[in-house]
mmCIF file of C-alpha atoms in Angstrom:
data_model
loop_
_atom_site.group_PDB
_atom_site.id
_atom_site.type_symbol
_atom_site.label_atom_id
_atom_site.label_comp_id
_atom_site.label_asym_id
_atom_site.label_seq_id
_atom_site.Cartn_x
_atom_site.Cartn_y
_atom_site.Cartn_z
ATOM 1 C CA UNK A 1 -53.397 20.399 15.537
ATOM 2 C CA UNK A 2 -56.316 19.016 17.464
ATOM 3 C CA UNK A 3 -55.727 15.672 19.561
ATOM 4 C CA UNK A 4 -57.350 12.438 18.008
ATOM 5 C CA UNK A 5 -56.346 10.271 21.663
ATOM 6 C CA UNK A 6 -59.210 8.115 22.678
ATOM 7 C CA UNK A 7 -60.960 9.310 26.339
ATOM 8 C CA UNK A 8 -62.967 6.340 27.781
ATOM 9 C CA UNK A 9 -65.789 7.596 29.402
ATOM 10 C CA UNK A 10 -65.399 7.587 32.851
ATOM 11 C CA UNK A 11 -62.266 9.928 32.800
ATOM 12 C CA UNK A 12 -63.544 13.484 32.601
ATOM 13 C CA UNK A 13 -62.090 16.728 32.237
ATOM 14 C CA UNK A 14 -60.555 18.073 35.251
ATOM 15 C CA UNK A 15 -60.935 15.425 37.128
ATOM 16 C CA UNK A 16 -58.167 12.724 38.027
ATOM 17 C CA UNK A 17 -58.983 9.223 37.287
ATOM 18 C CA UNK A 18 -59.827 6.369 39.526
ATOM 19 C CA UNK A 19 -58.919 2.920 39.535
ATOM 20 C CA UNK A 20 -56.495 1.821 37.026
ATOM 21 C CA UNK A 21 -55.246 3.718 34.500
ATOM 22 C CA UNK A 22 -53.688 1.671 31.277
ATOM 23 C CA UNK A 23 -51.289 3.610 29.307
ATOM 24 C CA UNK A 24 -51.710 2.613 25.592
ATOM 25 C CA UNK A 25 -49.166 3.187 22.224
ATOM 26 C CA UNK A 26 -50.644 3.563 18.851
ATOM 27 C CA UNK A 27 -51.724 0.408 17.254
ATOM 28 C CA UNK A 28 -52.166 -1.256 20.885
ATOM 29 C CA UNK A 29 -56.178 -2.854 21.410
ATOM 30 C CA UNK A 30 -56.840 -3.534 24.182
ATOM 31 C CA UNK A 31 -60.366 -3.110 24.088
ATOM 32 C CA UNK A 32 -60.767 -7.281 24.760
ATOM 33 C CA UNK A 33 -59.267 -6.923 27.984
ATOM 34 C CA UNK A 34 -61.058 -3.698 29.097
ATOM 35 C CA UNK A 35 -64.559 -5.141 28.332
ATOM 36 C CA UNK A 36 -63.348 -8.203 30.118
ATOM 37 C CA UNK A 37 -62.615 -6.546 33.156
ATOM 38 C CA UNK A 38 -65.540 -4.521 33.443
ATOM 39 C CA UNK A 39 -67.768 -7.418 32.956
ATOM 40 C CA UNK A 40 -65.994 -9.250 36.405
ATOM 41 C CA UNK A 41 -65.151 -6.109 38.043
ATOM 42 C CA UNK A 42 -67.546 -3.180 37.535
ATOM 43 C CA UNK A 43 -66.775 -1.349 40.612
ATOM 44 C CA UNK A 44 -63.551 -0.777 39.555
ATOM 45 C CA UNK A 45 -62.787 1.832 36.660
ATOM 46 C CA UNK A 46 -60.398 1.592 33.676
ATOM 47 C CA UNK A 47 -59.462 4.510 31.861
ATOM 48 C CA UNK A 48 -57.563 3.804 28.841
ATOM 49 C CA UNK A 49 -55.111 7.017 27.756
ATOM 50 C CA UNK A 50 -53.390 6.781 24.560
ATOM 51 C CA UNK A 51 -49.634 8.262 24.050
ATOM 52 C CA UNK A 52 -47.205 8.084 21.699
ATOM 53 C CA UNK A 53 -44.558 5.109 22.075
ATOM 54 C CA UNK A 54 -41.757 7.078 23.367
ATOM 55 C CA UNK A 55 -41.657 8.281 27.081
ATOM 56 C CA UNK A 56 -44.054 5.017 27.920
ATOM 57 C CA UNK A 57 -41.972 4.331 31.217
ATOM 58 C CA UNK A 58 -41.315 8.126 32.174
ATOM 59 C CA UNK A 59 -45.443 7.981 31.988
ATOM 60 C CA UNK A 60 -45.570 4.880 34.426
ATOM 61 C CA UNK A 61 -42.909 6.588 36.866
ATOM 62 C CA UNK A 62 -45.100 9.626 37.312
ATOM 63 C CA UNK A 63 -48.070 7.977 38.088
ATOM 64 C CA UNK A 64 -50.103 8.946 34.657
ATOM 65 C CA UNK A 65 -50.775 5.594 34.139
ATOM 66 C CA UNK A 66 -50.731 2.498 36.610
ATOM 67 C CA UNK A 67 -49.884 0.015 33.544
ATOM 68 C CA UNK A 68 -48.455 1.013 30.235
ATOM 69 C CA UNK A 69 -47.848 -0.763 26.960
ATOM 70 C CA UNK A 70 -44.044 -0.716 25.884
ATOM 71 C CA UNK A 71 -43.126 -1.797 22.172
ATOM 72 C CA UNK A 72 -39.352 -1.842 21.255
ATOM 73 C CA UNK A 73 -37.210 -3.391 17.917
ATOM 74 C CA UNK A 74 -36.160 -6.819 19.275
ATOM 75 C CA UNK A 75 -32.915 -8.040 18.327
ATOM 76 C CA UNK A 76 -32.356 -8.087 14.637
ATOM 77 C CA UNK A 77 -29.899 -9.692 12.040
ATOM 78 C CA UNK A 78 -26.091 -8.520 12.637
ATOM 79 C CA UNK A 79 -26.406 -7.823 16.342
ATOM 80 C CA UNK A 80 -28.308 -4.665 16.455
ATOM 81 C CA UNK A 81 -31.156 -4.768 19.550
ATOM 82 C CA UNK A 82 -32.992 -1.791 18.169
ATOM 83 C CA UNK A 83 -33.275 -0.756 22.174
ATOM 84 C CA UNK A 84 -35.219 2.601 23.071
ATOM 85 C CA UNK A 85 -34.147 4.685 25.451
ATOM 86 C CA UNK A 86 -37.477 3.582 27.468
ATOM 87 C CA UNK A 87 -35.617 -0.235 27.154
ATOM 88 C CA UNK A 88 -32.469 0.711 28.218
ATOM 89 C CA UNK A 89 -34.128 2.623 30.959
ATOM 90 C CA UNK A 90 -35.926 -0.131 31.864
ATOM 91 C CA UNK A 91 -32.370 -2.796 31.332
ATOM 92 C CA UNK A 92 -30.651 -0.881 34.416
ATOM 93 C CA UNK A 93 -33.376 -0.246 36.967
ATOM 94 C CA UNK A 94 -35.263 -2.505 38.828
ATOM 95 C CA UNK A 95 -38.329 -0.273 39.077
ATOM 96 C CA UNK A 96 -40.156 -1.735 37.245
ATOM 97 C CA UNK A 97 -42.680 -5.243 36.687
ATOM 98 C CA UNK A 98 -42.329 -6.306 32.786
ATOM 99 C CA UNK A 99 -44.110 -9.227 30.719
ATOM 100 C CA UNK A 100 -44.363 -9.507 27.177
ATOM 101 C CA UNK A 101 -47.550 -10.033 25.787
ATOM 102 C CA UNK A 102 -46.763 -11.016 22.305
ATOM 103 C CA UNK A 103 -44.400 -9.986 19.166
ATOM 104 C CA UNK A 104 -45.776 -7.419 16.959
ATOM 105 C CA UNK A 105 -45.043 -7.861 12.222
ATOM 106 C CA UNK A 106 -42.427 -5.504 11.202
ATOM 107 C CA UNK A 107 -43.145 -3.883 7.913
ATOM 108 C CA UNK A 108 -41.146 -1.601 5.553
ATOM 109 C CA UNK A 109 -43.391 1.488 3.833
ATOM 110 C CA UNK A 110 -41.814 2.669 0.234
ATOM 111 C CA UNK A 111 -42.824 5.364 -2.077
ATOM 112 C CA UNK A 112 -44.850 3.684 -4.500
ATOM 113 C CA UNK A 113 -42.205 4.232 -7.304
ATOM 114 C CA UNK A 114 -39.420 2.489 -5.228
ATOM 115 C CA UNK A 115 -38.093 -0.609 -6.189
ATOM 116 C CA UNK A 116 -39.549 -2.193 -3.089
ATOM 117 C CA UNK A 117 -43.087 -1.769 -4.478
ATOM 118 C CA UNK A 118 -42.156 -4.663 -7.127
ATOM 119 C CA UNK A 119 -42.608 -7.184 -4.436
ATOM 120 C CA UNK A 120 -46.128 -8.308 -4.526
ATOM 121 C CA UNK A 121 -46.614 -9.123 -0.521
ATOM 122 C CA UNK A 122 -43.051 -9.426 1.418
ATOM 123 C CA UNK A 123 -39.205 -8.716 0.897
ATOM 124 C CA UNK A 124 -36.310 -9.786 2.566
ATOM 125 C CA UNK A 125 -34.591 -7.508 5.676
ATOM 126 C CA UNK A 126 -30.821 -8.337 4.046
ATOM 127 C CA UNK A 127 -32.124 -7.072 0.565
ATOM 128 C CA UNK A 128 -32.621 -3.757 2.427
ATOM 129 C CA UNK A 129 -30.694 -3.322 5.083
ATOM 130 C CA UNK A 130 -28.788 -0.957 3.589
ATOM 131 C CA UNK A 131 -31.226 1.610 2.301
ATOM 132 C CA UNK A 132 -31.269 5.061 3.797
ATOM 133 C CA UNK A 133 -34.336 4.240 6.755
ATOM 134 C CA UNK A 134 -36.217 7.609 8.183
ATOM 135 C CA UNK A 135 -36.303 7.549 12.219
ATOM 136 C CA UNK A 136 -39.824 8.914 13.028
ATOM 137 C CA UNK A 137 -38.073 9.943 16.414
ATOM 138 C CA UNK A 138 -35.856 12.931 14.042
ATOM 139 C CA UNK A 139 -39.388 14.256 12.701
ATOM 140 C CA UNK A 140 -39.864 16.488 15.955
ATOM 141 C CA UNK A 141 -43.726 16.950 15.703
ATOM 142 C CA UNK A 142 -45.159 14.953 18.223
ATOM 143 C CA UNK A 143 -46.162 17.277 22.086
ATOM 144 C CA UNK A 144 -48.725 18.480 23.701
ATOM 145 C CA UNK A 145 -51.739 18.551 21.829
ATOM 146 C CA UNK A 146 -50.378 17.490 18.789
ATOM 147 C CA UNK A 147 -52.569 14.483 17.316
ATOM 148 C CA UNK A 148 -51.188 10.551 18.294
ATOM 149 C CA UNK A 149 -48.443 9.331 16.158
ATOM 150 C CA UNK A 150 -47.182 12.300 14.228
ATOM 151 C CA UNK A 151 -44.217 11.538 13.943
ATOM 152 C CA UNK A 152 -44.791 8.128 12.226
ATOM 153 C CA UNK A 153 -47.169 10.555 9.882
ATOM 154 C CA UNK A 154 -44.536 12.958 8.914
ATOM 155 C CA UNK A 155 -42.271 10.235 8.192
ATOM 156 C CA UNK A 156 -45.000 8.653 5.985
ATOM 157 C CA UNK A 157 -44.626 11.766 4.031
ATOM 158 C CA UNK A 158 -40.813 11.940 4.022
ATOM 159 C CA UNK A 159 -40.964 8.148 2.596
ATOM 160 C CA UNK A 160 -43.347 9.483 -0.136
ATOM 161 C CA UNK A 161 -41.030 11.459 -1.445
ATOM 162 C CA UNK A 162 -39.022 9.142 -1.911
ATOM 163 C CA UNK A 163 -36.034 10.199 0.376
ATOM 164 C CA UNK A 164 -35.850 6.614 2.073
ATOM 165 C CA UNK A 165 -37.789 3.789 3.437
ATOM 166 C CA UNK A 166 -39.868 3.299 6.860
ATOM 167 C CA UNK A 167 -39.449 0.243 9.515
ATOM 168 C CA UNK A 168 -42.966 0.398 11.761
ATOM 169 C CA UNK A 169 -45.017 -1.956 13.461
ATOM 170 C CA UNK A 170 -47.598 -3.510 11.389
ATOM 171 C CA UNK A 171 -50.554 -1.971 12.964
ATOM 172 C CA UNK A 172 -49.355 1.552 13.108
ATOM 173 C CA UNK A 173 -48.343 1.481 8.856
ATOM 174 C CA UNK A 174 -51.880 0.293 8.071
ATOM 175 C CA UNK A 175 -53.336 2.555 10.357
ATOM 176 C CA UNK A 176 -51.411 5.589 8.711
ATOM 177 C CA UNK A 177 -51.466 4.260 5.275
ATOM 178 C CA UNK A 178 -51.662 6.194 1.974
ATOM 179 C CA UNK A 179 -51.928 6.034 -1.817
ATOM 180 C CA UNK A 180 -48.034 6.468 -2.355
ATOM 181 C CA UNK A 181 -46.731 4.473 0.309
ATOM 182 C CA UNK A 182 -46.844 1.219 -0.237
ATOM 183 C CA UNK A 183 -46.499 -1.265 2.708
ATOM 184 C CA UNK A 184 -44.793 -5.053 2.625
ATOM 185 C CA UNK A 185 -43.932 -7.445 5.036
ATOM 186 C CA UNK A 186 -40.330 -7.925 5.881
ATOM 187 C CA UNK A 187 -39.418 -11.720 6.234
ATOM 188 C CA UNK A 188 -36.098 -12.792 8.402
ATOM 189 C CA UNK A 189 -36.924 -9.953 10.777
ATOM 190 C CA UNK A 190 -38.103 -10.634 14.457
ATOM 191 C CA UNK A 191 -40.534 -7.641 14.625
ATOM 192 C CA UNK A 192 -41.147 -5.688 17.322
ATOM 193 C CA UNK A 193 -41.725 -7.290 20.983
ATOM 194 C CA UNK A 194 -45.126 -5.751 23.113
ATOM 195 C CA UNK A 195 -44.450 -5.695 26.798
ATOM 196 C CA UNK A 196 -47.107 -4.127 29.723
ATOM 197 C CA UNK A 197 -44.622 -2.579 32.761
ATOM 198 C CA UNK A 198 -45.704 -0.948 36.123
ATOM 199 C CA UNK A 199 -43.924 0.076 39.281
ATOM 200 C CA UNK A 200 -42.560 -2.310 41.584
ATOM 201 C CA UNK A 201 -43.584 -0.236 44.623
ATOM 202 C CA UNK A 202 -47.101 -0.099 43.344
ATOM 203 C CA UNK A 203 -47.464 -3.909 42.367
ATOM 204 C CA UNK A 204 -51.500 -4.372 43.465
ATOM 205 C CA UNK A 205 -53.949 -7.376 43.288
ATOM 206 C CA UNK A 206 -55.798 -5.516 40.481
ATOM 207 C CA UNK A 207 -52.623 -4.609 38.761
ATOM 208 C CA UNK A 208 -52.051 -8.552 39.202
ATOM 209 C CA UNK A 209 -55.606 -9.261 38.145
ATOM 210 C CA UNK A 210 -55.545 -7.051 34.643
ATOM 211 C CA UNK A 211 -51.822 -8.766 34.144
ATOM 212 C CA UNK A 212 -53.429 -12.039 34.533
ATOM 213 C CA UNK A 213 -56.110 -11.337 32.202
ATOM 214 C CA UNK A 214 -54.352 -9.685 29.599
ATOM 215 C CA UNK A 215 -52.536 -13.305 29.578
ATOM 216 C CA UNK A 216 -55.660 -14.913 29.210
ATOM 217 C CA UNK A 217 -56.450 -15.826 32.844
ATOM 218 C CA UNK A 218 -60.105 -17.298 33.011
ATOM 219 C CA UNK A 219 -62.294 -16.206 35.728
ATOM 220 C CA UNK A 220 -62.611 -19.711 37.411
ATOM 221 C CA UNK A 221 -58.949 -18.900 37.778
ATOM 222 C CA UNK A 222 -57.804 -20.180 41.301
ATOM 223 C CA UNK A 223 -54.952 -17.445 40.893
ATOM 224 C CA UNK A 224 -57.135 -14.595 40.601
ATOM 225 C CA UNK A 225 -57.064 -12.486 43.828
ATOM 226 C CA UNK A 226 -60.347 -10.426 43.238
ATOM 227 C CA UNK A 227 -63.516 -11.476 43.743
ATOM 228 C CA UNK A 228 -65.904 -10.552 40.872
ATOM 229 C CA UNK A 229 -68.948 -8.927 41.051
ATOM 230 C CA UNK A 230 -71.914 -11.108 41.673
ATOM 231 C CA UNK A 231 -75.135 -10.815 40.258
ATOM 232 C CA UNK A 232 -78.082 -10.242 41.554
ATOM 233 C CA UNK A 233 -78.946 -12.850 44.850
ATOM 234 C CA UNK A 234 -82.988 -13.926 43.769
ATOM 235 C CA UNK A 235 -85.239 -13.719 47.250
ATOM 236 C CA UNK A 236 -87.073 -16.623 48.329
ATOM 237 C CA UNK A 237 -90.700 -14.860 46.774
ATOM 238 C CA UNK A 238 -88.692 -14.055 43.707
ATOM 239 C CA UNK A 239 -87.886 -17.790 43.432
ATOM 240 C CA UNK A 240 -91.341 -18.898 44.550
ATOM 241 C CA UNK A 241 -92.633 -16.082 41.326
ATOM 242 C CA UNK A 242 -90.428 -17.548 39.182
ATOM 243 C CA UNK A 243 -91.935 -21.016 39.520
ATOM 244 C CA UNK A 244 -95.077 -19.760 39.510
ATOM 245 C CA UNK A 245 -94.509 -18.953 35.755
ATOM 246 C CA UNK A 246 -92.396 -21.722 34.595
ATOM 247 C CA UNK A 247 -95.143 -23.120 32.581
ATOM 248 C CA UNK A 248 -95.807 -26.776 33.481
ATOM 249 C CA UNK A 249 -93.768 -29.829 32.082
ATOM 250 C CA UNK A 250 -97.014 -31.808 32.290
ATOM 251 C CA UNK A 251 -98.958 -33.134 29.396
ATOM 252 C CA UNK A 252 -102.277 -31.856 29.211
ATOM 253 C CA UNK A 253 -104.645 -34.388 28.603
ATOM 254 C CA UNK A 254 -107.209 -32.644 26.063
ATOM 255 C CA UNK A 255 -110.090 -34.691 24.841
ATOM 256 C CA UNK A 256 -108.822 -35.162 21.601
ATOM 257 C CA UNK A 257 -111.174 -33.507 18.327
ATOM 258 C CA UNK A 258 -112.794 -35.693 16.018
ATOM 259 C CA UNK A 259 -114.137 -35.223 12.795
ATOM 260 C CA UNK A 260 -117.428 -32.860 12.386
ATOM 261 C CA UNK A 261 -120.433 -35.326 12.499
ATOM 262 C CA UNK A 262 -118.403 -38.398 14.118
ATOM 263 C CA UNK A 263 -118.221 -38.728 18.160
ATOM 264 C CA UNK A 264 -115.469 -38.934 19.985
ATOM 265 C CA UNK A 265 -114.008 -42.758 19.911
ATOM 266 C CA UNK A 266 -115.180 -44.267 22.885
ATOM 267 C CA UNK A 267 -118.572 -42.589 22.689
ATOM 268 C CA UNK A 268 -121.727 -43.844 21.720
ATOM 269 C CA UNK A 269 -124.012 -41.336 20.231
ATOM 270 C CA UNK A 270 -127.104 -40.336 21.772
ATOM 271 C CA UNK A 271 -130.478 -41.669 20.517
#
């Protein structure tokens, strides 16, 4: 199965990346934040590698990435937390930085012949709590080389059949959506919560500066410690050739036309 994960340009085969490295999940885009930051800092890379959601810390711990994206099920109705093992990894350590970033739809996908495809747009969690739910995490496919989210993709199939239903993030059901799976939004259900983590011990101003951005730090920002790239300083000729060409503000003062036959006002004409 080939790999479909995104590459950025600037990390190349065989050879390790530079600057930060941002761990993405399926359904994560951050593309925003990585054209922000090379517009203000250009001399220092981002490579973007996408993975699949589980193992995101065990990524950050071994250096693969200097920032990674970690989604989990935040608490739902009846007490269940929904916790990963990457959460309850991260619950008992103090490795690691974490700041949520925002709170992610949670959606239910049906066969299209299951009595959830009746409701037009949304249904309620308690009207199917109880249904047998596939765990993508049982389907086994996803390794090496095997293409990003396939396990969420088998278990698309699985719901097809009709065997049970499927609780994913909203961007990762419409991106593996199919004729007859049918996807709805689940109401009375707090979703799925977004986090970016990193290492303690390798806390950085540009890890600082790419947290403050992806939380919508502006670049007059007194907090920022980075200095953005400055454009290019204009000589003293190339401001003196600059103002040679401004064209002048002045009014010319053109003898205004007159009609053919008539002299200019003002003018008598010759004898």
């Amino acid at each position: 199965m080939t790999s479909n994960r995104p590459i950025l340009p600037e990390q190349e085969d065989g050879e390790p990346p530079q600057g930060l490295v941002l761990g993405a999940i399926p359904g994560a885009s951050p593309d925003k934040w990585v054209s922000r930051w090379r517009q203000r800092y250009p001399e220092i890379p981002l490579t973007v590698r996408y993975d699949e959601d589980a193992g995101a810390l065990q990524r950050v711990r071994s250096g693969e990435a200097d920032i990674g994206y970690l989604r989990h099920r935040a608490q739902e109705p009846g007490g269940s937390d929904g916790s990963s093992g990457d959460l309850a990894e991260l619950s008992e350590t103090e490795l690691f930085h974490r700041v949520q970033i925002y709170t992610e739809q949670a959606v239910v996908c049906a066969a299209s012949d299951h009595w959830v495809a009746a409701a037009e747009e949304a249904v309620d969690w308690v009207d199917i709590a109880e249904e047998p739910f596939i765990d993508p995490a049982d389907m086994g496919v996803s390794g090496s080389g095997a293409e990003l989210a396939a396990d969420e993709r088998m278990a698309m199939e699985v719901v097809a059949s009709g065997a049970g239903l499927l609780l994913l993030p909203n961007s990762v059901a419409r991106a593996l959506s199919r004729k007859d799976v049918v996807i709805r939004t689940l109401t009375d259900h707090p979703g799925f919560t977004v986090s970016l983590v990193w290492l303690r011990a390798k806390d950085s101003p540009e890890i600082q500066e790419f947290i403050g951005l992806a939380r919508g730090r502006k670049q007059s920002s007194g907090r920022s410690q980075l200095e953005p790239a400055a454009g290019p300083k204009k000589g003293k000729k190339a401001k003196q050739a600059a103002a040679r060409a401004e064209p002048s503000r002045r009014k010319s003062r053109q003898q205004p036309r007159s009609p053919r036959g008539r002299p200019p006002r003002g003018r008598r004409r010759p004898r």
